[in-house]
Short mmCIF file of C-alpha atoms and ligand atoms in Angstrom, two decimals:
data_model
loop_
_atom_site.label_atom_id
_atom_site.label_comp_id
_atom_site.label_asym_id
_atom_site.label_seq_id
_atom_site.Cartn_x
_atom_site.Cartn_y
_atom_site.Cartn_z
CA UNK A 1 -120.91 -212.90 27.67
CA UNK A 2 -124.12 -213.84 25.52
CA UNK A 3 -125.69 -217.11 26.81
CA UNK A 4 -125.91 -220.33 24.89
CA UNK A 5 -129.12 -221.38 22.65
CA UNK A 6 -129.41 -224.60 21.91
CA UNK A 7 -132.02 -224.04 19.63
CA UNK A 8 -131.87 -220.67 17.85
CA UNK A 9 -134.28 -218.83 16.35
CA UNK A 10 -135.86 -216.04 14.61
CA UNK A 11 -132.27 -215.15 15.66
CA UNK A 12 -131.95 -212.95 11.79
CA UNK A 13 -130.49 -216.05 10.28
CA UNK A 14 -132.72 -218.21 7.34
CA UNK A 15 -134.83 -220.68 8.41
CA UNK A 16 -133.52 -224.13 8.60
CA UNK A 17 -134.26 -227.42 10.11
CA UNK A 18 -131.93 -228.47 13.24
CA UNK A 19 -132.05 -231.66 15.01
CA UNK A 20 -133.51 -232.48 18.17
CA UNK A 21 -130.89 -232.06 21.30
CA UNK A 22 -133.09 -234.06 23.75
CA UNK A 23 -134.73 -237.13 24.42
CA UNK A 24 -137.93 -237.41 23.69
CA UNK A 25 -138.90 -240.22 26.48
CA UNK A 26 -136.45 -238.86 29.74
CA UNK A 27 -136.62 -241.81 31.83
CA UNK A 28 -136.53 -245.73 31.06
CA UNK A 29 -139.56 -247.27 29.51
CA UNK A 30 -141.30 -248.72 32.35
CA UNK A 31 -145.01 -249.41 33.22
CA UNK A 32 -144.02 -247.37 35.78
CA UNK A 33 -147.74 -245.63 35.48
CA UNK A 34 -150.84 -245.64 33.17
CA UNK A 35 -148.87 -245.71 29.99
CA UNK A 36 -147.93 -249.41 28.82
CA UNK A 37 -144.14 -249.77 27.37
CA UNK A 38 -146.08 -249.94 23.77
CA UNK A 39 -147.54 -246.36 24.37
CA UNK A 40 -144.50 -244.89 25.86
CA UNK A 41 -142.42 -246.06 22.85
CA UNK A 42 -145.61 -244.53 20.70
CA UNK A 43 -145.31 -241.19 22.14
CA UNK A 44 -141.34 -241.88 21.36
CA UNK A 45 -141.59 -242.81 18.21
CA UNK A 46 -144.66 -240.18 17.28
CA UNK A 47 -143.89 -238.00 18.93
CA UNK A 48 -147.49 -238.01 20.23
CA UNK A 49 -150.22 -240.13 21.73
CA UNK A 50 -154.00 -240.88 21.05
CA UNK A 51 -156.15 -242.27 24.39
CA UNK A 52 -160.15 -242.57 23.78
CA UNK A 53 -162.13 -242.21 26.35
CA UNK A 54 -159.35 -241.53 28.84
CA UNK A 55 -162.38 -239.41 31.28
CA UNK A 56 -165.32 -241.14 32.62
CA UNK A 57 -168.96 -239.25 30.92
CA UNK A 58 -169.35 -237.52 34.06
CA UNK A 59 -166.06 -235.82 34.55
CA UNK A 60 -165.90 -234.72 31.00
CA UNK A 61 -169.46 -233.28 31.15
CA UNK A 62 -168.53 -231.59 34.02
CA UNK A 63 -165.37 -230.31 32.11
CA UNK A 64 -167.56 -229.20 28.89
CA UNK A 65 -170.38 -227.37 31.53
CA UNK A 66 -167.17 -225.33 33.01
CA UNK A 67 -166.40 -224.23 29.69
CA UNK A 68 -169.27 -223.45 28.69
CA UNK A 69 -169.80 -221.08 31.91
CA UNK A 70 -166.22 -219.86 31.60
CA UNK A 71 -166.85 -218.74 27.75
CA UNK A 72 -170.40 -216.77 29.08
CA UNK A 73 -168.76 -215.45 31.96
CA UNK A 74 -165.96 -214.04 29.26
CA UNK A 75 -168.16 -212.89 26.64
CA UNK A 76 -167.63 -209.23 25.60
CA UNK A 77 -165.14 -208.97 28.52
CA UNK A 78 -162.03 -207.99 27.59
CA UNK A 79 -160.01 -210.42 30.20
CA UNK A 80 -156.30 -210.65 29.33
CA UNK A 81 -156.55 -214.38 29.32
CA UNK A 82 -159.47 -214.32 26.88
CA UNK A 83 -158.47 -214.13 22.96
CA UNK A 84 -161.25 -213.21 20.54
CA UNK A 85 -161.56 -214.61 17.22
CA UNK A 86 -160.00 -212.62 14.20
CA UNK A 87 -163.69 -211.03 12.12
CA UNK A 88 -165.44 -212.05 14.79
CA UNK A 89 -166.79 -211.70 18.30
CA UNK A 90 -166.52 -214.96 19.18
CA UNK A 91 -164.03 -216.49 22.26
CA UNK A 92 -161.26 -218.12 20.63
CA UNK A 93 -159.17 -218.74 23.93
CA UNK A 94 -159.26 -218.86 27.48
CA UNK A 95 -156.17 -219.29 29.41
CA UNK A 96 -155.00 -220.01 32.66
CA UNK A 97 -157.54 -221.65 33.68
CA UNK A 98 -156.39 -224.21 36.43
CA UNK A 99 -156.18 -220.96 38.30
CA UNK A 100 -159.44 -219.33 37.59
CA UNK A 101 -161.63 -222.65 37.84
CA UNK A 102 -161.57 -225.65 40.46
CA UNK A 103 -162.45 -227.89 37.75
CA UNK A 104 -159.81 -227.12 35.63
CA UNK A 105 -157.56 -226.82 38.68
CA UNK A 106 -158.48 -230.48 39.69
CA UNK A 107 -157.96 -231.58 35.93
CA UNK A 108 -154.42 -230.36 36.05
CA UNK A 109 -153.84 -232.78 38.93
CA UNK A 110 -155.90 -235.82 38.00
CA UNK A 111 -153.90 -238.71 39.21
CA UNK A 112 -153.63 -240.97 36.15
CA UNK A 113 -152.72 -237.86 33.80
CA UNK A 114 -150.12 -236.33 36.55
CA UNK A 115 -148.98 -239.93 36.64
CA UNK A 116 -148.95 -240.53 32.48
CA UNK A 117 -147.17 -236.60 32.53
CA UNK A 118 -144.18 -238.24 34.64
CA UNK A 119 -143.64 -241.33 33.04
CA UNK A 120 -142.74 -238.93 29.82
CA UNK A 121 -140.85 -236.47 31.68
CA UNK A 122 -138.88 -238.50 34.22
CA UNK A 123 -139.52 -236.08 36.74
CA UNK A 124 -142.24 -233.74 38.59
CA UNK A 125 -143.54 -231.50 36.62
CA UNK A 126 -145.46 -227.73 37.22
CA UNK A 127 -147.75 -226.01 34.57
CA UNK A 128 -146.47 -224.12 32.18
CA UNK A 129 -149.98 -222.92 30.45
CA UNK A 130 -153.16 -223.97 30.01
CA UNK A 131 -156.06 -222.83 27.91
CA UNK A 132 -159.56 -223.85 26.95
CA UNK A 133 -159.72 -223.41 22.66
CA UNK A 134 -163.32 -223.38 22.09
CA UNK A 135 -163.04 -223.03 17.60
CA UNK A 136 -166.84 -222.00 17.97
CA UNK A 137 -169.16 -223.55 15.54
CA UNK A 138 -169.15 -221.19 11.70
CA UNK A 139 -166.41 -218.58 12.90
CA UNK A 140 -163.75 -220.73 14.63
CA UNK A 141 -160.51 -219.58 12.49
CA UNK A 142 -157.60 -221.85 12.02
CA UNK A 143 -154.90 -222.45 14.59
CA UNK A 144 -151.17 -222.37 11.86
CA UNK A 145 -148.58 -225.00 11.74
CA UNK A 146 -146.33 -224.61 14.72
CA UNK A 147 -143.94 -226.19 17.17
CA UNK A 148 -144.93 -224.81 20.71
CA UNK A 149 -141.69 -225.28 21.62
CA UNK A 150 -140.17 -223.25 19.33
CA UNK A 151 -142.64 -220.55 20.99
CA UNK A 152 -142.18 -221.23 24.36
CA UNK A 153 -137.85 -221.25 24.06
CA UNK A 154 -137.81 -217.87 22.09
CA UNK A 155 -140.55 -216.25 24.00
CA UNK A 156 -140.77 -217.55 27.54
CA UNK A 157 -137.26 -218.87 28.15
CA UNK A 158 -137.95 -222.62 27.92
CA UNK A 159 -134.43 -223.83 27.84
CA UNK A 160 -134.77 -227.93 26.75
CA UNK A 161 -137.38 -230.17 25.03
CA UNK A 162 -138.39 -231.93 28.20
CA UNK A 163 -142.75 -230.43 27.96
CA UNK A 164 -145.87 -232.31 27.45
CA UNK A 165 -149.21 -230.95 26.42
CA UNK A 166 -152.22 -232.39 27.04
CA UNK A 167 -155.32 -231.98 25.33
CA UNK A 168 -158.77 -233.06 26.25
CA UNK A 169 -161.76 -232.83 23.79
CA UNK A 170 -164.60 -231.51 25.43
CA UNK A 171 -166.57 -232.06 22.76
CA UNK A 172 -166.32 -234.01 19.95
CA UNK A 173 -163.15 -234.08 17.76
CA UNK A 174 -164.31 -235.18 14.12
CA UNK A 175 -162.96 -234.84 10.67
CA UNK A 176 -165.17 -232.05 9.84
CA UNK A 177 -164.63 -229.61 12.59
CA UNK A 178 -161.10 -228.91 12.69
CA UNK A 179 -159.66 -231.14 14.88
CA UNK A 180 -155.35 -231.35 15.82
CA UNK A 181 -153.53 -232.42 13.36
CA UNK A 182 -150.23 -234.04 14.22
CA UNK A 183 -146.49 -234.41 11.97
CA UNK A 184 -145.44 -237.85 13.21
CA UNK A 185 -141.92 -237.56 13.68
CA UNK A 186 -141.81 -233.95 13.29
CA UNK A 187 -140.61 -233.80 16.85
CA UNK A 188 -137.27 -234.80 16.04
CA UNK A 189 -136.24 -232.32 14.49
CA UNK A 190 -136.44 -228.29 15.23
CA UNK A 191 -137.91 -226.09 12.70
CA UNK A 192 -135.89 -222.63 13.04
CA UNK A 193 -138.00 -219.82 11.99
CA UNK A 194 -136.29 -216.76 10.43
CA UNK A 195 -137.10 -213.25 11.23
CA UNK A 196 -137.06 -211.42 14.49
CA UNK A 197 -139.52 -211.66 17.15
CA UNK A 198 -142.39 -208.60 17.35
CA UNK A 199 -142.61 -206.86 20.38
CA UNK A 200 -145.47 -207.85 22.24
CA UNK A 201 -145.81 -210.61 19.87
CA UNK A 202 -148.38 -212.60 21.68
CA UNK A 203 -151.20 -209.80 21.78
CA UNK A 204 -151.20 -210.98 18.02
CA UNK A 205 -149.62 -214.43 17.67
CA UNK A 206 -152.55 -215.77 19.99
CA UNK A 207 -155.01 -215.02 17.27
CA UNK A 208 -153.16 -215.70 14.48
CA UNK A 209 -149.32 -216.35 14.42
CA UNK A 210 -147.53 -215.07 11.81
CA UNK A 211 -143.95 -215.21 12.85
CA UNK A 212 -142.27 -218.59 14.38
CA UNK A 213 -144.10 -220.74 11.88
CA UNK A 214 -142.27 -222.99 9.57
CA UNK A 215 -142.28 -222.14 5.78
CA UNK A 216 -143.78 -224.33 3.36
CA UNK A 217 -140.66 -226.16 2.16
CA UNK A 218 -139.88 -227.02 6.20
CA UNK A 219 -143.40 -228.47 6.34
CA UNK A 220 -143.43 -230.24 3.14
CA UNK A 221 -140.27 -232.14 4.10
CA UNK A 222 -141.63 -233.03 7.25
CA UNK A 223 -145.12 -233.70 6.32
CA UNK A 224 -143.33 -235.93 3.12
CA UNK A 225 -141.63 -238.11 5.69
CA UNK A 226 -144.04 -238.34 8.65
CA UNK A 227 -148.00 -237.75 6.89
CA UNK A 228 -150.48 -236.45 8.74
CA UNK A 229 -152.48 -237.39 11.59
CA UNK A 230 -155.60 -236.38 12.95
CA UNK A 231 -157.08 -238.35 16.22
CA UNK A 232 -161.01 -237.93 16.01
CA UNK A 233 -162.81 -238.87 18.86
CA UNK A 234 -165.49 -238.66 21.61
CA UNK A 235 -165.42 -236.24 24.30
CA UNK A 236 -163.35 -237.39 26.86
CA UNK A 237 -160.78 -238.38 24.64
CA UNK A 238 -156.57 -237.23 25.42
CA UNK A 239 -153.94 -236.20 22.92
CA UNK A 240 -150.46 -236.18 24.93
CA UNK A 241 -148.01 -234.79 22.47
CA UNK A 242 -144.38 -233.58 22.93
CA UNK A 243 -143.71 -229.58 22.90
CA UNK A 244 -141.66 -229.72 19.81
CA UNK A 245 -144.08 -231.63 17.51
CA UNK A 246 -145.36 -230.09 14.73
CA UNK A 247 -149.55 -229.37 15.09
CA UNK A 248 -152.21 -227.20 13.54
CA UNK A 249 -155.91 -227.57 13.02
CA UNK A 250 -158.24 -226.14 10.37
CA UNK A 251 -160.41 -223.43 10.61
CA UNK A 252 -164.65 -224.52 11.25
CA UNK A 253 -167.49 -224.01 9.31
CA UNK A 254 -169.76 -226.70 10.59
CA UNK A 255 -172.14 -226.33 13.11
CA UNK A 256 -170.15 -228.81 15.38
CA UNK A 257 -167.60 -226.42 17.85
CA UNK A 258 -164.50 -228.28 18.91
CA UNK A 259 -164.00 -227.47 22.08
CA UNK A 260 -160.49 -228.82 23.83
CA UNK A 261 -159.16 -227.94 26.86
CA UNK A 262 -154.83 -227.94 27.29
CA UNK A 263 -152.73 -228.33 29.87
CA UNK A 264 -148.71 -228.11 29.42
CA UNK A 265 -146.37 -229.97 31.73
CA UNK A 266 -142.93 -228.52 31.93
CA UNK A 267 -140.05 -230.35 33.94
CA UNK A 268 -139.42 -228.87 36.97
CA UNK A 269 -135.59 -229.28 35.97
CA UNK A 270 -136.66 -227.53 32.91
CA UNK A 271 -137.83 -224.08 34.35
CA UNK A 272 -138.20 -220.90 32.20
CA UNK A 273 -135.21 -218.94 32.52
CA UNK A 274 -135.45 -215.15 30.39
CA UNK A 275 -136.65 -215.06 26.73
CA UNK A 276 -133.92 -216.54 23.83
CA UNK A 277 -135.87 -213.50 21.93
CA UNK A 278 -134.26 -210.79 24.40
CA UNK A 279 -137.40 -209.16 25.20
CA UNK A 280 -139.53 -209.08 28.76
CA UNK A 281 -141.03 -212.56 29.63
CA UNK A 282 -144.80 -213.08 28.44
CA UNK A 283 -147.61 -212.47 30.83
CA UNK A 284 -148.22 -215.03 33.24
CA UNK A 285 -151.38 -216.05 32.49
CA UNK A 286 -149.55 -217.48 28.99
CA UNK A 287 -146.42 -218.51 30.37
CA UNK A 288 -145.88 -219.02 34.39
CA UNK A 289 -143.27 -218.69 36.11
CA UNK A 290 -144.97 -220.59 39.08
CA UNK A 291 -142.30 -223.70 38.89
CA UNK A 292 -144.08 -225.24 42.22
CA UNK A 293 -144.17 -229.27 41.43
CA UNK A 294 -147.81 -230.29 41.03
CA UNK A 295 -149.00 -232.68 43.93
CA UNK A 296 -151.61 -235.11 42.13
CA UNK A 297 -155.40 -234.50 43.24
CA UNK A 298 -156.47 -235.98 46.34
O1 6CS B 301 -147.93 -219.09 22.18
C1 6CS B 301 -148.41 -220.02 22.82
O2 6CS B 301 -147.99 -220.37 23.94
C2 6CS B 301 -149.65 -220.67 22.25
N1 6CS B 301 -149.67 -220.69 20.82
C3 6CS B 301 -150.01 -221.77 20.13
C4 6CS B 301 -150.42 -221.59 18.73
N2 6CS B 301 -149.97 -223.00 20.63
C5 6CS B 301 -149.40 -223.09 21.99
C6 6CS B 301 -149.89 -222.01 22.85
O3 6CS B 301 -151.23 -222.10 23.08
FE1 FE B 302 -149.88 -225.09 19.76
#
């Protein structure tokens, strides 16, 4: 008996734009937490949400120097969780790193962003991924237009919109150095991709994904109802945006690297169950399979 998909694709069938199945928001919007009612209904409406300054100087230094020591201690290594830049040497990703650094491991637990994470999901939440995207300074290459979602469902098994990414800009986000830019209201609705999924897809999606991206007509419909939005700002700063909205960022030629560190919340009532592609589950280090409900740091 084949299983329902609630949100097919690169299934064979043409691409085509489907509408959202979940809520966006899963509980009631209460001040339950650190969001107010009038950035919960943001994030609703958005589908994502801008905070300045939501780290203190010395926590986000300390972030940015961990980074920093994480990219040196990666350089030339040929890690699993370390992506290299397409034409160039240069780190383009580190993942799982709330496992391989207690930094990272206690910014995956801070207590106002665990707290912000379950006002949006209505529930305790475990992490799904996370990974430090340093787009170095000249060579960092572009990151394509792409629901994470769509990703996560056909290649790790993520059954229901009910994720939240966070990303934290270790250094600063401006309009120069190809900083995330957002579809407003692009969550609403689910871009299926045509094609089929690659083998192995990730060993080449992670540097530059070619397949599960929407075509241009998809994202000029989308980007013709909801613009374009890109939240500059100083380190320190927090972009909370729902799995299924639409994102990219440009490639960077200035001398100014954008370093941001992500961390995606998944609903524990949400756990990855096999691939919607059919094929073996991703490695762990991109997708876990650790569903253990995240205790916020003491
Ligand atoms: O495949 C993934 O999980 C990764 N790919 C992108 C472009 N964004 C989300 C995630 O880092
Ligand atoms: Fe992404």
């Amino acid at each position: 008996m084949t299983r329902s998909d609630a949100y097919p694709s690169r299934v064979g069938c043409d691409a085509r734009i489907l509408p959202r199945k979940d809520p966006v928001l899963h509980g009631s919007i209460t001040p339950t937490g650190p969001l107010s009612v009038d950035q919960l209904e943001s994030f609703d409406r958005a589908g994502f949400l801008a905070i300045e300054e939501f780290f203190d100087d010395a926590e986000t230094l300390a972030f940015r120097d961990e980074a920093t020591r994480l990219r040196e201690s990666h350089a030339g290594g040929r890690a699993p969780e370390v992506i290299i830049e397409p034409g160039s040497g240069e780190v383009r990703s580190v993942f799982a790193v709330h496992r391989s650094s207690a930094a990272f491991r206690g910014l995956a637990r801070h207590p106002r962003l665990l707290a912000a994470v379950v006002q949006i999901l209505a529930s305790a939440a475990y992490i799904h991924q996370s990974r430090i995207n340093y787009k170095p300074a000249f060579r960092g290459r572009e990151f394509y237009w792409h629901s994470d979602f769509e990703t996560w469902h056909v290649e790790d098994g993520m059954p229901r919109m009910r994720a939240v990414s966070a990303s934290i800009s270790l250094l600063e986000n401006n309009v120069h150095n190809g900083p995330l830019m957002l579809v407003p209201g692009s969550h609403r609705h689910y871009v299926s991709c045509a094609g089929r999924t690659p083998e192995r897809h990730y060993e080449q999606s992670l540097r530059q994904q070619e397949y599960g991206v929407p075509e241009p007509d998809a994202l000029e419909e989308l980007v013709g109802q909801g613009g374009l939005v890109a939240p500059v700002g100083a380190p320190g700063s927090l972009v909370l945006f729902d799995c299924n909205t639409m994102h990219g960022s440009n490639g960077n030629i200035t001398p100014w690297p954008r370093s941001n560190v992500f961390v995606v919340y998944n609903s524990v009532e949400n756990a990855l169950e096999e691939p919607f592609s059919g094929q073996p589950p991703r490695p762990e280090h991109i997708a876990s399979r650790d569903f253990t409900p995240l205790e916020a740091a003491g």
